[in-house]
mmCIF file with all atom_site columns, C-alpha atoms in Angstrom:
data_model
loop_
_atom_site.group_PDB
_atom_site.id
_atom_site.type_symbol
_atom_site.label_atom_id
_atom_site.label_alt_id
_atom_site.label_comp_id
_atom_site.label_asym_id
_atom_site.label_entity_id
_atom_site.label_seq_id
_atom_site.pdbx_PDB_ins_code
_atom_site.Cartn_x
_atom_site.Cartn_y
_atom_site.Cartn_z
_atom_site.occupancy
_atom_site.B_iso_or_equiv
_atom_site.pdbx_formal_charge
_atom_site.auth_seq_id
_atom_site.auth_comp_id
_atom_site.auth_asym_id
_atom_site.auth_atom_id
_atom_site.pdbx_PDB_model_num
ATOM 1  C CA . UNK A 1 1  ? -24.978 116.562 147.022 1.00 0.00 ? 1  UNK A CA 1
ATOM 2  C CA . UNK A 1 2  ? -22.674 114.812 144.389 1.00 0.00 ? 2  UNK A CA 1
ATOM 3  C CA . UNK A 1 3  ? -20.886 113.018 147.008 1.00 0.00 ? 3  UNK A CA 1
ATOM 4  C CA . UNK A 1 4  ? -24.403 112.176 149.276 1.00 0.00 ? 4  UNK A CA 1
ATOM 5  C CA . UNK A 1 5  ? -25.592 110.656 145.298 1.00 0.00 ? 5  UNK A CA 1
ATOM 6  C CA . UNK A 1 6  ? -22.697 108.763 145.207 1.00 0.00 ? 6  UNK A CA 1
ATOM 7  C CA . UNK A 1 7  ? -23.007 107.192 148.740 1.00 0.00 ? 7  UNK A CA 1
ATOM 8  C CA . UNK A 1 8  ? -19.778 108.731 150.060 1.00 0.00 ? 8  UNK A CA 1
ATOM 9  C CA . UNK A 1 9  ? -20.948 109.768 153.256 1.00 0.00 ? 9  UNK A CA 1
ATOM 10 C CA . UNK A 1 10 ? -17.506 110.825 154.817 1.00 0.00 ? 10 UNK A CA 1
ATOM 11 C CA . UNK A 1 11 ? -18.544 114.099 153.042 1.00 0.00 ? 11 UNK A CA 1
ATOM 12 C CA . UNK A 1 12 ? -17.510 116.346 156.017 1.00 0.00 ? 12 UNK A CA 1
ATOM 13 C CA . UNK A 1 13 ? -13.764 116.197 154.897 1.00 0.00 ? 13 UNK A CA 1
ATOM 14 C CA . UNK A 1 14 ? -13.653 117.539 152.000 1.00 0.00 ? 14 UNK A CA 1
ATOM 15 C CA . UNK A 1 15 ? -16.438 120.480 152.872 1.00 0.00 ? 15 UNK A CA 1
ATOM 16 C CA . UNK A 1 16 ? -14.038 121.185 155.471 1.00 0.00 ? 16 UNK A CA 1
ATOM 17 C CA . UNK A 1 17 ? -10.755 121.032 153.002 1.00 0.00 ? 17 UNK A CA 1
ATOM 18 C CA . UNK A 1 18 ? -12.285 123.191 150.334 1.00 0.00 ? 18 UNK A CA 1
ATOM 19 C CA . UNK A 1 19 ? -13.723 125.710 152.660 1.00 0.00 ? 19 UNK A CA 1
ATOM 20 C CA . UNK A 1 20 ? -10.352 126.038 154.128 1.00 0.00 ? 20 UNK A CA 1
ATOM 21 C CA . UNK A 1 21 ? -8.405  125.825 151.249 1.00 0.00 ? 21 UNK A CA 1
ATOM 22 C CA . UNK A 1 22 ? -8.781  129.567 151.123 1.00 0.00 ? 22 UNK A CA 1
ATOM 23 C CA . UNK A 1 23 ? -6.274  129.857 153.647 1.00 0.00 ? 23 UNK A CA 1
ATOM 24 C CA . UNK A 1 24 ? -4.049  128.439 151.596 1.00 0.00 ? 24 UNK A CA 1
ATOM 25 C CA . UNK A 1 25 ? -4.070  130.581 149.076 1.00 0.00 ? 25 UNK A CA 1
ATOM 26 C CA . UNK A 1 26 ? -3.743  133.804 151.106 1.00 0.00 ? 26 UNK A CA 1
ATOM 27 C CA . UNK A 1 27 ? -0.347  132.407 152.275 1.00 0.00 ? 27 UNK A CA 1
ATOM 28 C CA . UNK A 1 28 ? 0.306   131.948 148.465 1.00 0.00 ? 28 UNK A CA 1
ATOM 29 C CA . UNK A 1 29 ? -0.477  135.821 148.240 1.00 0.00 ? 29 UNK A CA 1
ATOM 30 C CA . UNK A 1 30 ? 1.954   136.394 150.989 1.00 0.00 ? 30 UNK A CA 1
ATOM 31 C CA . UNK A 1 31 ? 5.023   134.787 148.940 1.00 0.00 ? 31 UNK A CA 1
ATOM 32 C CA . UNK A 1 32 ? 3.970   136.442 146.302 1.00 0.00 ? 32 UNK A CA 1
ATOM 33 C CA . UNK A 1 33 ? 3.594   139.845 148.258 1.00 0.00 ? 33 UNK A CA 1
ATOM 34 C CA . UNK A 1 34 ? 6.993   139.442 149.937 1.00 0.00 ? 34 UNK A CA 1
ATOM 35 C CA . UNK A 1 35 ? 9.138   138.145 146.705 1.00 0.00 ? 35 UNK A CA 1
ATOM 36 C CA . UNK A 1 36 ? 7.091   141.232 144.586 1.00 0.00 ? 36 UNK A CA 1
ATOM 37 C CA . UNK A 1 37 ? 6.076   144.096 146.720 1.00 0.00 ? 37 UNK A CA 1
ATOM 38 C CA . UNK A 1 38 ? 7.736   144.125 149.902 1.00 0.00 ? 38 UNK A CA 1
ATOM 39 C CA . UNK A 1 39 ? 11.268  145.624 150.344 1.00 0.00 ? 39 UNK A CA 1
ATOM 40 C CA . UNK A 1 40 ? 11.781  143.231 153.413 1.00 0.00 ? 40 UNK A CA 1
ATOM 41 C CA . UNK A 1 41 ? 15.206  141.917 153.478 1.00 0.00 ? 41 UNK A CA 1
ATOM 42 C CA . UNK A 1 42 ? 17.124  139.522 156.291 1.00 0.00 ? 42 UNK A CA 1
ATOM 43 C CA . UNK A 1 43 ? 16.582  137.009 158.736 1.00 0.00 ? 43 UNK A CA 1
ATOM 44 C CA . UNK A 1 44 ? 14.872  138.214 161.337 1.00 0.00 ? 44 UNK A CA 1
ATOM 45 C CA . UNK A 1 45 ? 12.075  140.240 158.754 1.00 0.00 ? 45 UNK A CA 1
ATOM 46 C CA . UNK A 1 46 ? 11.425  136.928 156.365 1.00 0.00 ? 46 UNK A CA 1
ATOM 47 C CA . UNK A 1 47 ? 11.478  134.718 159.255 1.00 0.00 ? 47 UNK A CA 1
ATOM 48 C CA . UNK A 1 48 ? 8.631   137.157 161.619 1.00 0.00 ? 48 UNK A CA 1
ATOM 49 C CA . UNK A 1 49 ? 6.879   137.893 157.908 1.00 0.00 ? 49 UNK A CA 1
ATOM 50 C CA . UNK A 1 50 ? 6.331   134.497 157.257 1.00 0.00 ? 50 UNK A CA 1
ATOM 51 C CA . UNK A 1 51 ? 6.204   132.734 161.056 1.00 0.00 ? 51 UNK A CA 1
ATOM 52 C CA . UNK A 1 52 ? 3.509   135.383 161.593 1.00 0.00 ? 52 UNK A CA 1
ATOM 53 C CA . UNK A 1 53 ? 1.514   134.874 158.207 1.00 0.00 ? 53 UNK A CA 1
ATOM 54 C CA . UNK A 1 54 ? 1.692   131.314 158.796 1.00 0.00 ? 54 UNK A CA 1
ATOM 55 C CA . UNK A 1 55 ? -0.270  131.572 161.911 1.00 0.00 ? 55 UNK A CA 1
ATOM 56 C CA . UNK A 1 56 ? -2.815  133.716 160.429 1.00 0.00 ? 56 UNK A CA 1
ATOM 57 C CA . UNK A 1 57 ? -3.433  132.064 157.332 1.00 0.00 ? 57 UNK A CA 1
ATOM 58 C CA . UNK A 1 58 ? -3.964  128.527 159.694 1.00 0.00 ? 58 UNK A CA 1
ATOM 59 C CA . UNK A 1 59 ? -6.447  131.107 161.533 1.00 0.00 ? 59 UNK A CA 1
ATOM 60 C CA . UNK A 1 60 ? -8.409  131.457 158.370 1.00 0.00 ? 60 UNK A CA 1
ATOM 61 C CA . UNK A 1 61 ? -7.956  128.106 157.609 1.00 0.00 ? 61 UNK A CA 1
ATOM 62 C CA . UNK A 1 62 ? -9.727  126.723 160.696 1.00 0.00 ? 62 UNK A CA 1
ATOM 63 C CA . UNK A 1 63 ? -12.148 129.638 160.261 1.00 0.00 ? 63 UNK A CA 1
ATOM 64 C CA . UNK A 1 64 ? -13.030 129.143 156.512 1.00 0.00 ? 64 UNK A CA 1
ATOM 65 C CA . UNK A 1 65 ? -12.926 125.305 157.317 1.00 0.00 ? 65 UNK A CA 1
ATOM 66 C CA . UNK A 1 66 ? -15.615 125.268 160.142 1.00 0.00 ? 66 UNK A CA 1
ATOM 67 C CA . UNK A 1 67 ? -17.677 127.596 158.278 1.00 0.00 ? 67 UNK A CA 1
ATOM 68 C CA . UNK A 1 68 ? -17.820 125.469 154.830 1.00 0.00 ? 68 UNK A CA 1
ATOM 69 C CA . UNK A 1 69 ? -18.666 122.083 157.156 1.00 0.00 ? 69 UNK A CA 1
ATOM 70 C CA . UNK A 1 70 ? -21.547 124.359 159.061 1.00 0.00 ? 70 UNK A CA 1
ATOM 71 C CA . UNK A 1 71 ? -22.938 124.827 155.685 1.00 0.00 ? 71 UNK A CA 1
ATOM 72 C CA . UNK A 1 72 ? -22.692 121.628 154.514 1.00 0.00 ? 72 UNK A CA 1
ATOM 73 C CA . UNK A 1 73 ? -23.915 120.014 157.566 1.00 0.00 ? 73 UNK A CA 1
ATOM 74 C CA . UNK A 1 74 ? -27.207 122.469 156.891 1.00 0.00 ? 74 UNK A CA 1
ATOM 75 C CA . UNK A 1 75 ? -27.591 121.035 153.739 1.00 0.00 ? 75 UNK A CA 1
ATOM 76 C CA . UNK A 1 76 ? -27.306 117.678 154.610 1.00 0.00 ? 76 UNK A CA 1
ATOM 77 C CA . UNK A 1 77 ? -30.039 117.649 157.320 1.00 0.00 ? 77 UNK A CA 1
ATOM 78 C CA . UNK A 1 78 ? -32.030 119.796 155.200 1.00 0.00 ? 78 UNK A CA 1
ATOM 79 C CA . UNK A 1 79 ? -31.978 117.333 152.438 1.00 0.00 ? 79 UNK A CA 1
ATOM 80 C CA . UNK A 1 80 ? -33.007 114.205 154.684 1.00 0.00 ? 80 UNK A CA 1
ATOM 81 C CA . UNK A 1 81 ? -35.305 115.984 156.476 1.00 0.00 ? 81 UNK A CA 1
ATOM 82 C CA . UNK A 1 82 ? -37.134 116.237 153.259 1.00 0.00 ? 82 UNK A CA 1
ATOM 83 C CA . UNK A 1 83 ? -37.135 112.882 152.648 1.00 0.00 ? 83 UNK A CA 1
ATOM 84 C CA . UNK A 1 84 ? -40.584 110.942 153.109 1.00 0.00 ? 84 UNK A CA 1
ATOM 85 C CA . UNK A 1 85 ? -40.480 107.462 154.647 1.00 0.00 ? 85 UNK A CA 1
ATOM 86 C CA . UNK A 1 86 ? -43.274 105.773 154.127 1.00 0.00 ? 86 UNK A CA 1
#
């Protein structure tokens, strides 16, 4: 709505950024979770761990993305298609 006030109608971007952004913080978790808790050790583990958490979290990132610009696509529409022309 803040951005719509402020006539910055390339809103979509950053609905899609901070609905995403979620993703990156669960790869975040995962260096913590490796470094912390995991007894992983070598090559071939860190390099798997993280290739394959990368993939996910880019999952949830595209997931989490689409699903914050649905929403604020609803609210958009819903808020013009209040508005009364006349």
């Amino acid at each position: 709505y803040f951005q719509l006030a402020a006539e910055d109608h390339e809103w979509w971007w950053r609905s899609f950024l901070c609905g995403g952004s979620t993703g990156l913080f669960i790869y975040g978790y995962c260096l913590y979770y490796y470094y912390a808790r995991s007894d992983m050790s070598g090559f071939m583990q860190t390099s798997f761990f993280f290739g394959y958490m990368a993939c996910i979290c880019y999952g949830f990132f595209l997931m989490l993305g689409s699903v914050g610009f649905r929403a604020s696509l609803l609210f958009v529409r819903h808020i013009y298609r209040s508005i009364k022309c006349e």
